[in-house]
Every structure is written in structure tokens, then in C-alpha cells.
Coordinates of N, CA, C and O in Angstrom, one line a residue:
X1 N 1.2 11.3 -5.3 CA 1.2 10.1 -5.9 C 2.1 10.2 -6.8 O 2.0 10.8 -7.7
X2 N 2.9 9.0 -7.1 CA 3.6 8.6 -8.0 C 2.9 7.6 -8.9 O 2.6 6.5 -8.9
X3 N 2.4 8.1 -10.4 CA 2.0 7.2 -11.1 C 2.5 6.1 -11.4 O 3.7 6.2 -11.6
X4 N 2.0 5.1 -11.9 CA 2.7 3.9 -12.1 C 3.6 4.0 -13.4 O 3.2 4.7 -14.3
X5 N 4.7 3.3 -13.3 CA 5.4 3.6 -14.6 C 6.5 4.7 -14.4 O 7.3 4.9 -15.5
X6 N 6.0 5.5 -13.9 CA 6.9 6.9 -13.6 C 8.3 7.1 -13.0 O 8.1 6.0 -12.1
X7 N 9.1 7.5 -13.3 CA 10.4 7.6 -12.5 C 10.5 9.0 -11.6 O 10.6 9.9 -12.2
X8 N 10.5 8.8 -10.1 CA 10.6 9.7 -9.5 C 12.4 10.4 -9.2 O 13.0 9.7 -9.0
X9 N 11.9 11.5 -8.9 CA 13.3 12.6 -8.6 C 13.2 13.4 -7.3 O 11.9 13.9 -7.1
X10 N 14.0 13.4 -6.5 CA 13.9 14.4 -5.4 C 14.8 15.6 -5.6 O 15.5 15.8 -6.7
X11 N 14.7 16.5 -4.6 CA 15.7 17.6 -4.6 C 17.4 17.2 -5.0 O 17.9 17.9 -5.8
X12 N 18.0 16.4 -4.2 CA 19.1 15.8 -4.5 C 19.5 15.6 -6.1 O 20.3 15.9 -6.6
X13 N 18.4 14.6 -6.8 CA 18.3 14.5 -8.1 C 18.6 15.5 -8.9 O 19.4 15.8 -9.9
X14 N 17.7 16.5 -8.5 CA 17.4 17.9 -9.7 C 19.1 18.6 -9.5 O 19.1 19.0 -10.2
X15 N 19.0 19.1 -8.1 CA 20.3 19.7 -7.6 C 21.5 19.2 -8.5 O 22.6 20.1 -9.4
X16 N 21.7 17.9 -8.6 CA 22.9 17.4 -9.4 C 22.8 17.8 -11.0 O 24.0 18.1 -11.3
X17 N 21.5 17.4 -11.6 CA 21.6 17.8 -12.9 C 21.9 19.3 -13.1 O 22.2 19.8 -14.1
X18 N 21.3 20.1 -12.2 CA 21.6 21.7 -12.6 C 23.1 21.9 -11.7 O 23.8 23.1 -11.9
X19 N 24.0 21.0 -11.4 CA 25.3 21.1 -10.7 C 25.3 22.1 -9.8 O 26.2 23.0 -9.4
X20 N 24.7 21.8 -8.9 CA 24.4 22.7 -7.4 C 24.6 21.5 -6.4 O 24.2 20.5 -6.7
X21 N 24.8 22.2 -5.2 CA 24.7 21.5 -4.0 C 23.6 21.2 -3.5 O 23.3 20.3 -2.5
X22 N 23.0 22.3 -3.7 CA 21.4 22.1 -3.0 C 20.3 22.6 -3.8 O 21.1 23.5 -5.0
X23 N 19.1 22.7 -3.7 CA 18.2 23.3 -4.8 C 17.5 24.4 -4.1 O 16.6 24.4 -3.0
X24 N 17.8 25.5 -4.2 CA 17.4 26.9 -3.9 C 15.7 27.0 -4.2 O 15.2 26.6 -5.1
X25 N 14.9 27.5 -3.1 CA 13.4 27.5 -3.0 C 13.4 28.0 -4.2 O 12.1 28.1 -5.0
X26 N 13.8 29.4 -4.7 CA 13.6 29.8 -6.0 C 13.3 29.4 -7.2 O 12.9 29.6 -7.8
X27 N 14.2 28.1 -7.2 CA 14.5 27.8 -8.4 C 13.6 26.4 -8.6 O 12.5 26.0 -9.3
X28 N 13.2 25.9 -7.2 CA 12.1 24.8 -7.1 C 10.7 25.2 -7.3 O 10.0 24.7 -8.2
X29 N 10.4 26.7 -7.0 CA 9.0 26.9 -7.4 C 8.7 27.2 -9.0 O 7.8 27.3 -9.2
X30 N 10.2 27.2 -9.7 CA 9.8 27.4 -11.2 C 9.9 26.0 -11.8 O 9.7 26.1 -13.1
X31 N 10.0 25.0 -11.2 CA 9.8 23.5 -11.7 C 8.4 23.1 -12.1 O 7.8 24.0 -11.5
X32 N 8.1 22.2 -12.6 CA 6.7 21.8 -12.8 C 6.4 21.4 -11.5 O 7.0 21.0 -10.5
X33 N 5.0 21.5 -11.4 CA 4.6 20.7 -10.0 C 5.3 19.4 -9.6 O 4.7 18.7 -10.2
X34 N 5.1 19.2 -8.1 CA 5.5 18.1 -7.8 C 4.6 16.9 -7.8 O 3.3 17.5 -8.0
X35 N 4.9 15.5 -8.0 CA 3.8 14.7 -8.2 C 3.6 14.1 -6.9 O 2.6 13.3 -6.5
X36 N 4.3 14.6 -5.8 CA 3.9 14.2 -4.2 C 2.8 14.9 -3.8 O 2.4 16.1 -4.3
X37 N 2.2 14.4 -3.0 CA 0.9 15.2 -2.2 C 1.2 16.5 -2.1 O 2.1 16.9 -1.4
X38 N 0.2 17.5 -2.1 CA 0.5 18.7 -1.7 C 0.4 18.8 -0.3 O -0.2 18.0 0.5
X39 N 1.4 19.5 -0.1 CA 1.9 19.8 1.5 C 2.7 18.5 1.9 O 3.0 18.9 3.3
X40 N 3.2 17.9 1.2 CA 3.9 16.7 1.8 C 5.4 17.4 2.2 O 5.8 18.3 1.8
X41 N 5.9 16.7 3.1 CA 6.9 17.4 3.8 C 8.3 17.3 2.9 O 9.2 18.2 2.6
X42 N 8.5 16.1 1.8 CA 9.2 15.9 1.1 C 8.7 16.2 -0.4 O 7.7 15.1 -0.6
X43 N 9.0 16.8 -1.3 CA 8.7 17.1 -2.5 C 9.5 16.4 -3.4 O 10.4 15.8 -3.5
X44 N 8.5 15.5 -4.3 CA 9.1 14.5 -5.4 C 8.7 14.9 -6.9 O 7.4 15.3 -6.8
X45 N 9.2 14.8 -7.8 CA 8.7 15.2 -9.1 C 9.3 14.1 -10.1 O 9.7 13.0 -9.9
X46 N 8.5 14.5 -11.1 CA 8.4 13.5 -12.5 C 10.0 13.5 -13.3 O 10.0 14.6 -13.9
X47 N 10.7 12.7 -13.4 CA 12.1 12.7 -14.1 C 11.5 13.4 -15.3 O 12.2 14.2 -16.0
X48 N 10.7 12.6 -16.4 CA 10.4 13.2 -17.6 C 10.0 14.7 -17.7 O 10.3 15.5 -18.5
X49 N 9.1 15.1 -16.7 CA 8.8 16.5 -16.6 C 10.0 17.4 -16.3 O 10.1 18.2 -17.0
X50 N 10.8 17.2 -15.5 CA 12.0 17.5 -14.9 C 12.9 17.8 -16.3 O 13.7 19.2 -16.6
X51 N 13.0 16.5 -16.8 CA 13.9 16.9 -18.0 C 13.7 17.8 -19.0 O 14.3 18.6 -19.9
X52 N 12.1 17.7 -19.5 CA 11.5 18.5 -20.3 C 11.8 20.0 -20.1 O 11.9 20.9 -20.7
X53 N 11.6 20.4 -18.6 CA 11.5 21.7 -18.1 C 13.0 22.2 -18.5 O 13.3 23.2 -18.8
X54 N 13.8 21.7 -17.7 CA 15.5 21.7 -17.8 C 15.9 21.6 -19.5 O 16.6 23.2 -19.8
X55 N 15.3 21.2 -20.2 CA 15.7 21.6 -21.7 C 14.6 22.4 -22.5 O 15.1 22.8 -23.6
X56 N 13.8 22.9 -21.6 CA 12.9 23.9 -22.5 C 11.9 23.5 -23.4 O 11.4 24.3 -24.1
X57 N 11.3 22.2 -23.3 CA 10.7 21.6 -23.8 C 9.2 21.7 -23.1 O 9.0 21.8 -21.9
X58 N 8.2 21.3 -24.1 CA 7.0 21.5 -23.3 C 6.9 20.5 -22.3 O 7.3 19.4 -22.4
X59 N 6.1 20.4 -21.2 CA 6.1 19.5 -20.1 C 5.1 18.4 -20.3 O 3.8 18.7 -20.8
X60 N 5.4 17.3 -20.7 CA 4.7 16.1 -21.1 C 3.5 15.9 -20.0 O 3.6 16.3 -18.6
X61 N 2.5 15.6 -20.1 CA 1.3 15.1 -19.2 C 1.4 14.0 -18.4 O 2.0 13.0 -19.0
X62 N 1.0 13.9 -17.4 CA 1.2 12.5 -16.5 C -0.1 12.0 -16.8 O -1.3 12.7 -17.2
X63 N -0.1 10.4 -16.1 CA -1.4 9.7 -16.6 C -2.6 10.0 -15.5 O -2.1 10.5 -14.7
X64 N -3.8 10.1 -15.8 CA -4.7 10.5 -15.0 C -5.8 9.3 -14.8 O -6.2 9.5 -13.7
X65 N -5.4 8.2 -15.1 CA -6.2 7.0 -14.9 C -5.5 6.3 -13.7 O -4.5 6.1 -13.4
X66 N -6.4 6.0 -12.7 CA -5.6 5.0 -11.6 C -5.1 3.7 -12.1 O -5.6 3.0 -13.0
X67 N -4.0 3.4 -11.4 CA -3.5 1.9 -11.7 C -3.3 1.3 -10.3 O -3.0 2.0 -9.3
X68 N -3.3 0.0 -10.5 CA -3.2 -0.8 -9.2 C -1.7 -0.8 -8.6 O -1.2 -0.5 -7.4
X69 N -0.8 -0.2 -9.7 CA 0.5 0.2 -9.0 C 1.2 1.6 -8.9 O 2.0 1.9 -8.7
X70 N 0.2 2.5 -8.7 CA 0.2 3.9 -8.4 C 1.1 3.6 -7.1 O 0.3 2.8 -6.4
X71 N 2.2 4.7 -6.8 CA 2.7 4.1 -5.5 C 1.9 5.7 -4.5 O 1.9 7.0 -5.1
X72 N 1.6 5.3 -3.6 CA 0.9 6.5 -2.5 C 1.7 6.4 -1.1 O 2.4 5.6 -0.7
X73 N 1.9 7.5 -0.9 CA 2.7 8.1 0.6 C 1.6 7.4 1.5 O 0.4 7.1 1.4
X74 N 2.0 7.8 2.5 CA 1.2 7.3 4.0 C 0.0 7.7 3.9 O -1.2 7.0 4.3
X75 N -0.4 9.2 3.9 CA -1.4 9.9 3.8 C -2.6 9.5 2.6 O -3.7 9.1 3.0
X76 N -2.2 9.2 1.3 CA -2.7 8.8 0.2 C -2.9 7.4 0.6 O -4.3 7.1 0.2
X77 N -2.4 6.5 1.1 CA -2.9 5.2 1.5 C -3.8 5.2 2.3 O -4.8 4.5 2.2
X78 N -3.8 5.9 3.7 CA -4.7 6.1 4.2 C -6.5 6.4 3.8 O -7.5 5.9 3.9
X79 N -6.3 7.4 2.8 CA -7.4 7.7 2.1 C -8.0 6.5 1.0 O -9.1 6.7 0.7
X80 N -7.3 5.7 0.8 CA -7.7 4.4 0.0 C -8.7 3.2 0.9 O -9.2 2.4 0.5
X81 N -8.6 3.5 2.2 CA -9.5 2.5 2.9 C -10.8 2.6 2.9 O -11.4 3.9 2.9
X82 N -11.6 1.8 2.8 CA -12.9 2.0 2.6 C -13.7 2.6 3.9 O -14.5 3.5 3.6
X83 N -13.1 2.3 5.2 CA -13.8 3.1 6.3 C -12.2 3.8 6.8 O -11.7 3.3 7.4
X84 N -12.4 5.1 6.4 CA -11.1 5.8 6.4 C -11.0 6.2 8.3 O -11.9 6.6 8.9
X85 N -9.7 5.8 8.6 CA -9.2 5.9 9.8 C -8.8 7.2 10.3 O -8.3 8.0 9.4
X86 N -8.6 7.6 11.5 CA -7.8 9.1 11.6 C -6.4 8.9 11.5 O -5.8 7.8 11.6
X87 N -5.9 9.9 10.8 CA -4.3 10.0 10.7 C -3.8 9.3 11.9 O -2.6 8.6 11.3
X88 N -3.9 9.5 13.0 CA -3.2 9.1 14.1 C -3.0 7.2 14.4 O -2.3 7.1 14.5
X89 N -4.3 7.0 13.8 CA -4.6 5.5 14.0 C -3.8 5.2 12.9 O -3.5 3.9 13.0
X90 N -4.0 5.6 11.8 CA -3.0 4.9 10.5 C -1.6 4.8 10.7 O -1.0 4.0 10.5
X91 N -1.3 5.9 11.6 CA 0.4 6.1 11.6 C 0.7 4.9 12.6 O 1.7 4.4 12.9
X92 N -0.1 4.7 13.6 CA 0.0 3.5 14.8 C 0.0 2.4 14.0 O 1.1 1.6 14.6
X93 N -0.7 1.8 12.9 CA -0.6 0.9 12.3 C 0.4 0.5 11.6 O 1.1 -0.6 11.7
X94 N 0.7 1.6 10.8 CA 2.1 1.7 10.1 C 3.4 1.4 11.2 O 4.3 0.5 11.0
X95 N 3.5 2.1 12.2 CA 4.5 1.9 13.0 C 4.6 0.8 13.7 O 5.6 0.3 14.0
X96 N 3.5 0.2 14.2 CA 3.5 -0.9 14.8 C 3.3 -2.3 14.1 O 3.3 -3.2 14.6
X97 N 3.4 -2.1 12.5 CA 3.5 -2.8 11.5 C 2.2 -4.0 11.4 O 2.3 -5.3 11.2
X98 N 1.3 -3.0 11.7 CA -0.1 -3.6 11.7 C -0.7 -3.3 10.4 O -1.7 -4.1 9.8
X99 N 0.2 -2.5 9.5 CA -0.5 -2.4 8.4 C 0.4 -3.2 7.2 O 1.6 -3.3 7.8
X100 N 0.5 -3.2 5.8 CA 1.2 -3.9 5.1 C 2.5 -3.1 5.0 O 2.6 -2.0 5.3
X101 N 3.8 -3.8 4.7 CA 5.1 -3.1 5.0 C 5.1 -2.1 3.6 O 4.6 -2.7 2.3
X102 N 5.8 -1.3 3.5 CA 6.1 -0.1 2.1 C 6.5 -1.2 1.0 O 7.2 -2.1 1.4
X103 N 5.9 -0.9 -0.1 CA 6.4 -1.6 -1.2 C 7.6 -0.7 -1.7 O 8.6 -1.7 -2.3
X104 N 7.8 0.3 -1.9 CA 9.3 1.2 -2.0 C 9.5 2.5 -1.1 O 8.4 3.0 -0.6
X105 N 10.6 2.7 -0.9 CA 11.0 3.9 -0.3 C 11.3 4.9 -1.3 O 12.3 4.7 -2.1
X106 N 10.8 6.1 -1.3 CA 11.0 7.0 -2.5 C 11.7 8.2 -1.9 O 10.6 8.8 -1.1
X107 N 13.0 8.5 -2.1 CA 13.3 10.1 -1.5 C 13.2 9.9 0.0 O 12.9 10.8 0.5
X108 N 13.1 8.8 0.4 CA 13.1 8.6 1.9 C 11.9 8.5 2.4 O 11.6 8.5 3.7
X109 N 10.8 8.3 1.8 CA 9.5 8.2 2.2 C 9.1 6.9 1.8 O 8.8 6.6 0.2
X110 N 8.2 6.2 2.8 CA 7.7 5.0 2.4 C 6.6 5.4 1.3 O 5.7 5.9 1.8
X111 N 6.3 4.4 0.6 CA 5.1 4.4 -0.4 C 4.5 2.9 -0.7 O 5.1 1.9 -0.7
X112 N 3.0 2.8 -0.9 CA 2.5 1.7 -1.0 C 1.8 1.7 -2.2 O 1.3 2.6 -2.8
X113 N 1.9 0.6 -3.0 CA 1.2 0.3 -4.2 C -0.6 0.4 -4.1 O -0.7 -0.1 -2.9
X114 N -1.3 1.2 -4.8 CA -2.6 1.1 -4.5 C -3.3 -0.3 -4.2 O -4.0 -0.2 -3.3
X115 N -2.8 -1.2 -5.1 CA -3.1 -2.6 -4.8 C -2.9 -3.4 -3.7 O -3.7 -4.1 -2.9
X116 N -1.8 -2.8 -3.1 CA -1.3 -3.4 -1.6 C -2.2 -2.9 -0.7 O -2.5 -3.9 0.4
X117 N -2.6 -1.9 -0.7 CA -3.6 -1.4 0.2 C -4.7 -1.7 0.1 O -5.5 -2.2 1.2
X118 N -5.4 -1.8 -1.2 CA -6.9 -2.4 -1.5 C -7.0 -3.9 -0.7 O -7.8 -4.0 -0.4
X119 N -6.0 -4.5 -1.4 CA -6.0 -6.1 -1.0 C -6.0 -6.3 0.6 O -6.7 -6.9 0.9
X120 N -5.2 -5.6 1.3 CA -5.0 -5.4 2.7 C -6.4 -5.1 3.5 O -7.0 -5.9 4.2
X121 N -6.9 -4.2 2.7 CA -8.2 -3.5 3.4 C -9.5 -4.3 3.2 O -10.1 -4.7 4.1
X122 N -9.3 -5.1 2.0 CA -10.3 -6.0 1.7 C -9.9 -7.2 2.4 O -11.6 -8.0 3.0
X123 N -8.9 -7.8 2.8 CA -9.1 -9.1 3.8 C -8.6 -9.0 5.1 O -8.5 -9.8 5.8
X124 N -8.3 -7.7 5.8 CA -8.1 -7.7 7.2 C -8.9 -8.1 8.1 O -10.3 -7.9 7.5
X125 N -8.9 -8.6 9.2 CA -10.0 -8.9 10.0 C -11.1 -8.3 10.4 O -10.6 -6.7 10.6
X126 N -12.2 -8.3 10.1 CA -13.4 -7.3 10.5 C -13.5 -6.4 9.4 O -14.3 -5.8 9.8
X127 N -12.7 -6.3 8.2 CA -13.1 -5.8 7.3 C -13.6 -6.4 6.0 O -13.3 -6.1 4.8
X128 N -14.2 -7.4 6.3 CA -14.9 -8.0 5.0 C -14.6 -9.6 4.5 O -15.2 -10.4 4.0
X129 N -13.4 -10.0 5.3 CA -13.2 -11.2 5.3 C -12.5 -11.8 6.4 O -11.2 -11.2 6.5
X130 N -12.7 -12.8 6.9 CA -11.9 -13.4 8.0 C -12.1 -12.5 9.4 O -11.5 -11.6 9.2
X131 N -12.4 -13.2 10.6 CA -12.0 -12.6 11.7 C -12.7 -11.3 12.0 O -13.5 -10.7 11.0
X132 N -13.0 -11.2 13.3 CA -13.8 -9.7 13.3 C -15.3 -9.9 13.6 O -15.5 -10.9 12.9
X133 N -16.2 -9.0 14.1 CA -17.6 -9.2 14.1 C -18.4 -8.1 13.2 O -17.4 -6.9 13.1
X134 N -19.2 -8.4 12.5 CA -19.8 -7.5 11.6 C -20.4 -6.2 12.7 O -20.6 -6.3 13.6
X135 N -20.3 -5.0 12.1 CA -20.7 -3.6 12.7 C -22.0 -4.1 13.3 O -22.9 -4.5 12.7
X136 N -22.1 -3.6 14.8 CA -23.7 -3.8 15.0 C -23.8 -4.8 15.9 O -24.9 -4.9 16.7
X137 N -23.1 -6.1 15.7 CA -23.5 -7.3 16.3 C -22.5 -7.4 17.8 O -21.8 -6.9 18.0
X138 N -23.7 -7.5 18.9 CA -23.2 -7.6 19.8 C -23.2 -9.0 20.7 O -23.0 -9.1 22.2
X139 N -23.3 -10.2 19.8 CA -23.2 -11.2 20.8 C -22.0 -11.5 21.3 O -21.0 -11.3 20.5
X140 N -21.9 -12.1 22.4 CA -20.6 -12.5 23.1 C -20.5 -14.3 22.4 O -19.0 -14.6 23.3
X141 N -21.1 -14.9 22.1 CA -21.1 -16.5 22.0 C -20.3 -16.6 20.7 O -20.3 -15.7 19.9
X142 N -19.2 -17.7 20.6 CA -18.9 -18.0 19.0 C -20.0 -17.9 18.3 O -20.9 -18.4 18.1
X143 N -19.8 -17.4 17.0 CA -20.8 -17.5 15.8 C -20.7 -18.7 15.1 O -19.5 -19.4 14.6
X144 N -22.0 -18.9 14.3 CA -22.3 -20.1 13.7 C -21.3 -19.8 12.3 O -21.8 -19.1 11.6
X145 N -20.1 -20.4 12.1 CA -19.2 -20.5 11.0 C -20.3 -20.4 9.6 O -19.8 -19.5 8.9
X146 N -21.1 -21.7 9.6 CA -21.3 -21.7 8.4 C -22.7 -20.6 7.9 O -23.4 -20.5 7.1
X147 N -23.4 -19.7 9.1 CA -24.3 -18.7 9.0 C -23.6 -17.5 8.4 O -24.4 -16.6 8.0
X148 N -22.3 -17.3 8.7 CA -21.6 -15.8 8.0 C -20.9 -16.2 6.9 O -19.9 -16.7 7.0
X149 N -21.5 -15.7 5.7 CA -20.7 -16.0 4.7 C -19.1 -15.5 4.6 O -18.3 -16.0 3.7
X150 N -19.0 -14.6 5.1 CA -17.6 -14.1 5.3 C -16.7 -15.2 5.9 O -15.4 -15.3 5.4
X151 N -17.2 -15.7 7.1 CA -16.2 -16.9 7.8 C -16.3 -17.9 7.0 O -14.8 -18.7 6.6
X152 N -17.0 -18.2 6.2 CA -16.9 -19.2 5.5 C -16.0 -19.3 4.2 O -15.7 -20.2 3.9
X153 N -16.0 -18.0 3.7 CA -15.0 -17.4 2.9 C -13.8 -18.0 3.2 O -12.7 -18.1 2.5
X154 N -13.5 -17.4 4.6 CA -11.9 -17.4 4.9 C -11.6 -18.5 5.2 O -10.3 -19.0 4.8
X155 N -12.6 -19.5 5.5 CA -12.2 -21.0 5.7 C -12.1 -21.6 4.6 O -11.1 -22.3 4.4
X156 N -12.7 -21.5 3.6 CA -12.4 -21.9 2.2 C -11.0 -21.5 1.5 O -10.3 -22.4 1.2
X157 N -10.6 -20.1 1.8 CA -9.4 -19.9 1.7 C -8.4 -20.6 2.2 O -7.1 -20.9 1.7
X158 N -8.4 -20.6 3.6 CA -7.7 -21.5 4.4 C -7.5 -22.9 3.8 O -6.3 -23.2 3.9
X159 N -8.4 -23.4 3.4 CA -8.4 -24.8 3.1 C -7.6 -24.7 1.8 O -6.9 -25.8 1.4
X160 N -7.9 -23.9 0.9 CA -7.1 -23.8 -0.5 C -5.5 -23.6 -0.2 O -4.8 -24.4 -0.6
X161 N -5.4 -22.8 0.3 CA -3.9 -22.7 1.3 C -3.4 -23.6 1.6 O -2.1 -24.1 1.3
X162 N -4.0 -24.4 2.5 CA -3.4 -25.6 3.2 C -3.2 -26.4 2.0 O -2.1 -27.2 2.1
X163 N -4.0 -26.7 1.0 CA -3.8 -27.6 0.1 C -2.6 -27.3 -0.8 O -1.7 -28.0 -1.4
X164 N -2.2 -25.7 -1.1 CA -1.4 -25.5 -2.0 C 0.1 -25.7 -0.8 O 1.1 -26.2 -1.8
X165 N 0.1 -25.8 0.1 CA 1.1 -26.1 1.3 C 1.5 -27.5 1.1 O 2.8 -27.7 0.8
X166 N 0.6 -28.4 1.2 CA 0.8 -30.1 0.7 C 1.5 -30.1 -0.3 O 2.4 -30.8 -0.6
X167 N 0.9 -29.6 -1.6 CA 1.1 -29.8 -3.0 C 2.6 -29.3 -3.2 O 3.5 -29.8 -3.9
X168 N 3.0 -28.4 -2.5 CA 4.3 -27.7 -2.4 C 5.5 -28.1 -1.5 O 6.6 -27.5 -1.2
X169 N 5.1 -29.1 -0.8 CA 5.7 -29.8 0.2 C 6.3 -28.7 1.0 O 7.5 -28.9 1.8
X170 N 5.4 -27.9 1.4 CA 5.5 -27.1 2.4 C 6.5 -25.5 2.1 O 6.8 -24.4 2.7
X171 N 6.9 -25.8 0.9 CA 7.7 -24.7 0.2 C 6.9 -23.8 -0.7 O 7.3 -23.5 -1.7
X172 N 6.1 -23.4 -0.1 CA 5.0 -22.3 -0.3 C 5.5 -20.5 0.0 O 6.0 -20.6 1.1
X173 N 5.5 -19.7 -1.1 CA 6.2 -18.4 -0.6 C 5.0 -17.6 -0.5 O 3.8 -17.7 -0.9
X174 N 4.9 -16.4 0.3 CA 3.9 -15.4 0.5 C 3.5 -14.9 -0.8 O 2.3 -14.6 -1.1
X175 N 4.5 -14.8 -1.8 CA 4.2 -14.0 -3.3 C 3.4 -15.0 -3.7 O 2.2 -14.6 -4.6
X176 N 3.5 -16.2 -3.5 CA 2.8 -17.3 -4.5 C 1.2 -17.3 -3.8 O 0.2 -17.2 -4.7
X177 N 1.0 -17.1 -2.8 CA -0.2 -17.5 -2.4 C -1.2 -15.8 -2.4 O -2.2 -15.9 -2.8
X178 N -0.1 -14.8 -2.3 CA -0.8 -13.7 -2.5 C -1.3 -13.3 -4.0 O -2.2 -13.1 -4.2
X179 N -0.5 -14.2 -5.0 CA -0.9 -13.9 -6.4 C -2.2 -14.7 -6.7 O -3.5 -14.1 -7.1
X180 N -2.1 -15.7 -5.9 CA -3.3 -16.7 -6.0 C -4.6 -16.2 -5.6 O -5.8 -16.8 -6.2
X181 N -4.6 -15.9 -4.5 CA -5.6 -15.7 -3.6 C -5.9 -14.0 -3.6 O -6.7 -13.6 -3.0
X182 N -5.4 -13.1 -4.3 CA -5.6 -11.7 -4.5 C -5.4 -11.0 -3.2 O -6.3 -10.2 -2.8
X183 N -4.4 -11.3 -2.5 CA -4.2 -10.6 -1.1 C -3.0 -10.0 -1.0 O -2.2 -10.4 -1.8
X184 N -2.4 -9.4 0.0 CA -1.2 -8.6 0.0 C 0.0 -9.8 0.8 O -0.4 -11.0 1.2
X185 N 1.1 -9.8 0.3 CA 2.1 -10.7 0.8 C 2.2 -10.8 2.3 O 2.5 -11.9 2.8
X186 N 1.9 -9.6 2.8 CA 1.6 -9.9 4.4 C 0.7 -10.8 5.0 O 1.0 -11.4 5.9
X187 N -0.6 -10.4 4.5 CA -1.4 -11.2 4.9 C -1.2 -12.8 4.6 O -1.5 -13.8 5.5
X188 N -0.7 -13.1 3.0 CA -0.3 -14.4 2.8 C 0.5 -14.9 3.7 O 0.5 -16.1 4.1
X189 N 1.7 -14.2 4.3 CA 2.6 -14.9 5.3 C 2.1 -15.2 6.5 O 2.2 -16.4 7.2
X190 N 1.1 -14.4 7.2 CA 0.4 -14.8 8.3 C -0.3 -15.9 8.1 O -0.4 -16.6 9.2
X191 N -1.3 -16.1 7.1 CA -2.1 -17.2 6.9 C -0.9 -18.2 6.8 O -1.6 -19.2 7.4
X192 N 0.2 -18.5 5.9 CA 1.3 -19.5 5.7 C 1.5 -19.8 7.5 O 1.7 -21.0 7.7
X193 N 1.7 -18.9 8.2 CA 2.4 -19.2 9.0 C 1.5 -19.8 10.3 O 1.6 -20.8 11.0
X194 N 0.1 -19.3 10.2 CA -1.0 -19.8 11.2 C -1.4 -21.4 10.6 O -1.3 -22.4 11.6
X195 N -1.3 -21.7 9.3 CA -1.2 -23.2 8.9 C -0.2 -23.8 9.4 O -0.6 -25.4 9.8
X196 N 0.8 -23.2 9.4 CA 2.2 -24.3 9.7 C 2.0 -24.4 11.0 O 2.6 -25.5 12.0
X197 N 1.4 -23.5 12.0 CA 1.5 -23.7 13.3 C 0.3 -24.6 13.6 O -0.2 -24.8 15.0
X198 N -0.6 -25.0 12.9 CA -1.5 -26.0 12.9 C -3.2 -25.3 13.7 O -4.0 -25.7 14.0
X199 N -2.9 -23.9 13.3 CA -4.1 -23.0 13.4 C -5.5 -22.9 12.6 O -4.9 -23.3 11.5

């Protein structure tokens, strides 16, 4: 995890600071612990900690409190889901673009903000708001939308965004909807797309 507000660096950055073409494993082992997940394929360090180490200064502590802006790699993002799915399933979601798009790519590794994953998880179909059936429900007929509070909330959200579209003369961005409704920009994009298509 890359804590919010920290500057990440990879092996290429550190090698350059050392005046080397590559970072030998013997030197890498002497560096402060990476901020990337243990056993991650790509090691990522905190710039301030690396600079302190190279200057022979005490290594500054990293923040310990969670932040919505913490950056998580794919596995860390998977573990944020309320109903954790298998790594292969999550990998498929990401590869088929069923998961939100990564917020940043750090040292070649896609990362998501904690808030991006949590907002997506809270609003995805079948996961608490809009679409999907509650677990255990076996009815095959269309459900009464007024009887399901989740569907009512989804309908109310749709009406709010429809009004926003009208007020903005159709010039509404996913970022504006995401901020107003507390959802990811990807979800907001889909909602705007569906409303414009008359769904």
C-alpha cells in the first residue's frame, strides 16, 4: 500500500540516485522495508524513507491511519471488498473492465484509491444498491421496486442524476456525478450513459 500523500519510488529511481544502472539485491536488502505488499512482484519504496537512509538519517515513520486516498495494488484492492472474492475472479473483473479503472499506475503496477474500491463495492449491482437480487432470494418474477429499499434508493439516485443532466443541459461529467452521489466515476459514467439512452 502507498499511504496517501507519500511519494513512491521504484528500483530504477533508487539505482539512479546511487549512480548505478541497476539495484543489486544485496543493496536492496539494506534499504528500508518497501511500502508495497509483501511478496509483491514489484517492490516500491517511500521516497522520504529512501532519502533518509541514503543520507544516514533516522528513517521517518509512515502514517498508520487508513485514508480514502491510500493507493492499493490489485490484491490489496480485492481485500477491501465486503464479500471477498477469489483472486482469479477479481483478476477477471479487472481484465474485463468490470472493476473500476485504476486511479494511478506506479512503477508499472495499477493502483486504486481505497475510496474508489469501497464506493464501487457499495454501489455495484447486487452489492447493496441497484440491480441484482438479495442473497437467498429465488423468485423469478420481477420484484416490487417499492418493497425493496435498495431498488428504491437506486431509483431515487437515477432521478437525481436525471435532474442534474437536465439542469446542466446534458453537459454533466462523471466526476460531477461521482462527487455528488458518492460513487466511482466509472459507475457515474454508466448511469449517465443509461439515462441518455433512455433506460
